[in-house]
XYZ file of C-alpha atoms in Angstrom:
391
model
C 0.000 0.000 0.000
C 2.857 2.390 0.771
C 3.914 3.554 -2.663
C 5.254 7.067 -1.980
C 9.060 7.274 -2.231
C 11.594 9.740 -0.795
C 12.149 11.150 -4.308
C 8.436 11.859 -4.593
C 8.574 13.580 -1.200
C 11.313 15.886 -2.457
C 9.696 16.566 -5.803
C 6.276 17.479 -4.449
C 7.079 19.458 -1.312
C 5.801 22.617 -2.974
C 2.249 21.272 -3.227
C -0.344 22.677 -0.836
C -3.790 21.309 -0.138
C -6.593 23.777 -0.820
C -8.726 24.567 2.237
C -11.764 22.325 2.602
C -15.189 23.794 2.000
C -17.607 24.354 4.864
C -19.414 21.062 5.165
C -21.716 20.849 8.181
C -21.910 17.060 8.567
C -19.027 15.092 10.051
C -18.321 11.482 10.927
C -16.870 10.559 14.306
C -15.227 7.127 14.359
C -14.661 5.525 17.757
C -13.525 2.214 19.187
C -17.221 1.491 19.720
C -18.601 2.515 16.344
C -19.516 5.422 14.091
C -21.717 8.429 14.646
C -22.555 11.331 12.375
C -22.902 14.871 13.607
C -24.619 17.920 12.154
C -22.870 21.188 13.019
C -24.807 24.405 13.506
C -22.720 26.841 11.467
C -25.134 29.748 11.614
C -26.107 29.558 15.301
C -22.590 28.933 16.685
C -20.114 30.066 14.002
C -17.107 30.515 16.282
C -17.527 27.133 17.994
C -18.057 25.336 14.704
C -15.064 27.016 13.086
C -12.933 26.229 16.124
C -14.071 22.586 16.199
C -13.442 22.098 12.469
C -10.004 23.667 12.766
C -8.975 21.085 15.368
C -10.605 18.311 13.367
C -8.927 19.215 10.068
C -5.537 19.103 11.790
C -6.126 15.544 12.980
C -6.172 16.782 16.585
C -8.997 14.499 17.710
C -7.427 11.303 16.376
C -6.347 9.254 19.369
C -8.177 11.359 21.960
C -10.390 9.583 24.474
C -13.690 10.196 26.197
C -12.196 10.968 29.586
C -15.322 12.107 31.447
C -18.367 9.872 31.138
C -21.296 10.285 33.513
C -24.334 8.136 32.829
C -27.539 10.102 32.183
C -25.514 13.308 31.981
C -22.645 13.695 29.450
C -19.932 11.938 27.454
C -16.980 14.334 27.228
C -13.765 14.134 25.209
C -11.480 15.942 22.817
C -8.654 16.947 25.114
C -6.617 13.948 26.307
C -4.718 11.167 24.554
C -4.747 7.444 25.308
C -2.231 7.998 28.108
C -4.703 10.523 29.548
C -2.198 13.293 28.926
C -3.623 16.706 28.063
C -2.989 17.756 24.468
C -1.786 21.330 23.792
C -4.556 23.576 22.547
C -4.979 26.970 20.928
C -6.604 30.161 22.149
C -10.061 29.945 23.783
C -13.127 31.273 22.025
C -16.016 33.526 22.990
C -19.113 31.993 24.561
C -22.092 31.662 22.196
C -24.596 30.037 24.551
C -27.240 32.710 23.921
C -27.839 31.346 20.426
C -31.261 29.870 21.171
C -30.009 26.254 21.226
C -30.624 24.102 24.283
C -28.513 21.302 25.775
C -30.979 18.581 24.843
C -30.175 14.893 24.544
C -27.880 14.227 21.584
C -26.537 17.772 21.237
C -22.837 18.694 21.215
C -21.605 21.561 23.353
C -18.285 23.189 24.081
C -16.682 22.173 27.370
C -15.179 24.991 29.389
C -14.034 26.070 32.848
C -15.867 28.517 35.086
C -14.726 31.220 32.692
C -17.542 31.461 30.085
C -15.040 32.305 27.336
C -12.615 29.427 27.942
C -13.754 26.718 25.491
C -10.971 25.217 23.354
C -10.909 21.673 21.927
C -13.057 19.729 24.380
C -16.717 18.971 23.749
C -19.435 16.900 25.318
C -22.502 15.048 24.094
C -25.599 15.421 26.240
C -27.107 12.106 27.334
C -30.246 13.760 28.670
C -32.079 17.055 28.400
C -29.581 19.067 30.442
C -31.378 22.387 30.225
C -29.624 23.514 33.387
C -26.512 23.964 31.232
C -28.255 26.532 29.021
C -27.472 30.213 29.190
C -29.759 32.836 30.623
C -29.883 36.608 30.631
C -27.820 36.619 33.818
C -25.514 33.641 33.394
C -23.757 32.342 30.273
C -24.217 28.649 29.676
C -22.513 25.944 27.611
C -22.630 26.593 23.884
C -24.490 24.025 21.802
C -22.928 23.825 18.331
C -24.135 20.521 16.889
C -26.214 17.402 17.356
C -25.766 13.697 16.772
C -27.700 12.855 13.640
C -27.055 9.102 13.737
C -25.288 6.903 16.257
C -26.667 7.812 19.682
C -26.704 4.066 20.380
C -22.888 4.222 20.185
C -22.844 7.144 22.623
C -25.189 5.279 24.977
C -22.930 2.229 24.807
C -19.970 4.355 25.858
C -22.034 5.885 28.654
C -22.969 2.421 29.954
C -19.344 1.333 30.456
C -17.978 1.066 33.994
C -15.823 3.988 35.081
C -12.832 4.354 37.359
C -10.080 6.682 38.499
C -7.198 6.831 36.026
C -4.344 9.187 35.209
C -4.964 12.468 36.990
C -8.724 11.928 37.021
C -10.385 10.886 40.296
C -13.147 9.082 38.411
C -15.464 8.987 35.365
C -12.854 7.411 33.033
C -14.318 4.441 31.169
C -12.892 0.951 31.549
C -11.842 0.169 28.897
C -10.883 3.510 27.407
C -12.764 4.568 24.292
C -10.828 6.598 21.737
C -11.698 8.560 18.631
C -9.935 6.783 15.772
C -10.813 9.336 13.088
C -12.999 12.350 12.464
C -13.797 13.767 9.026
C -16.148 15.903 6.981
C -18.784 13.861 5.183
C -18.582 14.540 1.425
C -21.639 16.139 -0.160
C -21.766 13.202 -2.572
C -21.075 9.818 -1.026
C -18.482 7.995 -3.155
C -19.565 4.765 -4.821
C -23.119 4.814 -3.384
C -24.035 1.784 -5.490
C -21.542 -0.427 -3.630
C -21.886 -2.220 -0.326
C -19.800 -1.081 2.630
C -16.867 -3.488 2.196
C -16.575 -2.949 -1.560
C -16.945 0.824 -1.127
C -13.976 0.884 1.251
C -11.968 -1.228 -1.196
C -12.828 1.213 -4.001
C -11.761 4.230 -1.920
C -8.452 2.572 -1.036
C -7.924 1.895 -4.731
C -8.503 5.600 -5.434
C -5.934 6.537 -2.779
C -3.370 4.293 -4.447
C -4.258 5.547 -7.938
C -3.941 9.182 -6.839
C -0.520 8.540 -5.324
C 0.626 6.694 -8.432
C -0.520 9.698 -10.494
C 1.352 12.005 -8.070
C -1.908 13.818 -7.320
C -1.510 13.986 -3.555
C -4.219 16.601 -2.917
C -6.636 14.113 -4.493
C -5.208 11.377 -2.260
C -5.908 13.616 0.768
C -9.497 13.979 -0.378
C -9.863 10.215 -0.703
C -8.402 9.741 2.767
C -11.074 12.128 4.068
C -13.726 10.044 2.296
C -12.257 6.884 3.821
C -12.323 8.402 7.319
C -15.897 9.572 6.750
C -16.777 5.902 6.202
C -14.780 4.946 9.319
C -12.643 2.550 7.297
C -10.106 0.505 9.236
C -6.716 2.205 9.384
C -3.892 -0.310 9.293
C -0.278 0.572 10.026
C 0.384 0.669 6.267
C -2.467 3.113 5.699
C -1.298 5.324 8.574
C 2.223 5.660 7.168
C 0.776 6.361 3.721
C -1.518 9.021 5.149
C 1.380 10.554 7.063
C 3.489 10.743 3.898
C 0.681 12.303 1.866
C -0.045 14.833 4.621
C 3.633 15.701 4.951
C 4.039 16.369 1.233
C 0.853 18.447 1.074
C 2.160 20.551 3.967
C -0.419 19.381 6.504
C 2.092 18.674 9.243
C -0.351 18.326 12.158
C -2.244 15.633 10.211
C 1.043 13.866 9.436
C 2.052 13.949 13.101
C -1.306 12.551 14.216
C -1.082 9.758 11.634
C 2.427 8.855 12.789
C 1.363 8.821 16.431
C -1.248 6.240 15.472
C 1.278 4.368 13.315
C 3.676 3.931 16.241
C 0.774 2.662 18.340
C -0.125 0.057 15.705
C 3.235 -1.027 14.276
C 6.121 -2.890 15.862
C 9.749 -1.977 15.102
C 9.769 -4.995 12.778
C 7.222 -3.408 10.448
C 8.623 -2.731 6.979
C 7.978 1.030 7.117
C 9.183 1.631 10.673
C 12.432 3.332 9.668
C 10.566 5.500 7.147
C 8.145 6.501 9.912
C 11.049 7.389 12.197
C 12.609 9.557 9.498
C 9.315 11.347 8.856
C 8.767 11.958 12.553
C 12.249 13.379 12.965
C 11.458 15.838 10.159
C 8.173 16.836 11.791
C 9.102 16.874 15.486
C 12.921 16.854 15.686
C 13.013 17.865 19.343
C 10.596 15.147 20.455
C 11.130 12.335 17.990
C 13.626 10.361 20.059
C 11.420 10.256 23.149
C 8.198 9.563 21.288
C 9.606 6.815 19.086
C 11.334 5.183 22.053
C 8.225 5.467 24.239
C 6.758 2.010 23.473
C 10.009 0.265 24.565
C 10.263 2.401 27.697
C 6.610 1.842 28.516
C 6.959 -1.904 28.000
C 10.031 -2.077 30.221
C 8.137 -0.273 32.971
C 5.023 -2.387 32.530
C 6.561 -5.860 32.193
C 10.320 -5.595 32.588
C 10.478 -8.900 34.465
C 8.964 -10.647 31.431
C 11.559 -9.444 28.952
C 14.638 -11.406 27.923
C 17.946 -10.623 26.262
C 18.474 -10.602 22.518
C 18.719 -13.978 20.774
C 22.158 -15.607 20.594
C 24.311 -15.289 17.487
C 23.796 -18.077 14.987
C 26.734 -20.299 14.031
C 27.765 -20.086 10.389
C 26.974 -23.474 8.875
C 29.505 -22.836 6.143
C 32.520 -22.566 8.497
C 31.506 -23.766 11.993
C 32.837 -26.966 13.556
C 30.520 -29.672 14.905
C 31.183 -28.495 18.465
C 30.309 -24.903 17.497
C 27.087 -26.086 15.884
C 26.189 -28.047 19.019
C 26.988 -25.062 21.247
C 24.784 -22.896 19.045
C 21.984 -25.450 19.241
C 22.173 -25.451 23.047
C 22.131 -21.644 23.217
C 19.153 -21.455 20.872
C 17.202 -24.098 22.815
C 17.838 -22.121 25.995
C 16.688 -18.926 24.304
C 13.501 -20.579 22.976
C 12.726 -21.948 26.441
C 13.224 -18.490 27.965
C 11.044 -17.012 25.226
C 8.196 -19.387 26.100
C 8.460 -18.277 29.728
C 8.479 -14.643 28.547
C 5.282 -15.206 26.555
C 3.560 -16.791 29.560
C 4.638 -13.847 31.713
C 3.377 -11.307 29.162
C 0.063 -13.118 28.845
C -0.349 -13.241 32.619
C 0.452 -9.528 32.921
C -2.011 -8.704 30.139
C -4.774 -10.400 32.144
C -4.091 -8.233 35.191
C -6.855 -5.995 36.443
C -6.604 -2.234 36.153
C -4.696 -2.076 32.879
C -5.665 0.424 30.209
C -6.396 -0.702 26.653
C -3.145 0.695 25.310
C -1.177 -1.188 27.989
C -2.802 -4.473 27.036
C -2.127 -3.704 23.373
C 1.539 -3.116 24.193
C 1.756 -6.484 25.945
C -0.004 -8.287 23.105
C 2.355 -6.693 20.598
C 5.355 -7.819 22.706
C 3.891 -11.340 22.765
C 3.548 -11.379 18.979
C 7.022 -9.920 18.451
C 8.519 -12.623 20.677
C 6.756 -15.336 18.689
C 8.080 -13.786 15.458
C 11.646 -13.801 16.795
C 11.324 -17.425 17.931
C 10.092 -18.519 14.520
C 12.771 -16.525 12.719
C 15.708 -17.830 14.766
C 14.474 -21.425 14.500
C 14.097 -21.099 10.736
C 17.513 -19.478 10.316
C 19.249 -22.079 12.484
C 17.660 -24.912 10.514
C 19.007 -23.268 7.365
C 22.512 -23.221 8.873
C 22.158 -26.915 9.786
C 21.321 -27.623 6.149
C 24.434 -25.755 5.023
C 26.564 -27.600 7.596
C 25.303 -31.013 6.460
C 26.108 -30.224 2.852
C 29.760 -29.947 3.902
C 29.846 -33.474 5.331
């Protein structure tokens, strides 16, 4: 899927993506499903513009619903999967006197006690929370949209158990629920005659065709269409999206895509070094820490489960019989230790109180260990074959 090359990056750096037109319908893709939202451009222009600005930069990708109170609100848009606060821009002016009420299914801007402090965070009302409306004396919470379809997804999130996590004393869902993508819904749905699976295939084909034709603005548009359908984003698609966004000078989108790539891909993935190089171009001062974070997090989470690197393989073309036997013993020991490591990782993954991303990290370590075991066994068998040919 990843077809963009470094030479193409260099050749097309001058391209710029035209600003998107003011669509009012967006898709919100979550770990629990898809919902569509209608934005109220005329009644809350500043909140809508602010929300779309964050969205178009990929800001909401990877953010979680960190405050969920049943029969009240589902709130998100400000913290990542580690429950760390994301940096935001300037706050906007309160627009709660726009005649819109905080009824069930509406979106409103979250804020502090300061009426004019809303930034990126928003909440979805689970009930008719008219007490949050503004009055002549007191500004309220600005309603700027409503869920058109998908309130069942919101209700499912609201029904999850909650707990204290990160710096929050409570109201964090267990497991965490993240936004995986957010995009404007095109005025004309692409390939309306096709079923869902075939439509997603057709959009991916258009992404590839646009890249092959070196029309990266078109590829960006097709990525938006893919996100609007909540298509699954594999590691390969994330690195492709990051490359396209980088070349079209949409650096925040590229950074968000790479953040998701590093969450999905192991260092053994074919594009990992390309992703590292891209990240160093985008965030040179933070690339080392961010790229190394999974290893550091894993060491902190399950350091007792980890083992040393595999032993060096004997060269079947030159090794003596004793050296081959020593290598066999070392490899058997390593494989035995690897099996114990896998059991330890699995046991740790079943522990209570872990967040989703921590379990994912442990599962990835499990899979990587299995890959290494299979690779070293295969390579050693190949060296045995070479050794026997010498006899």
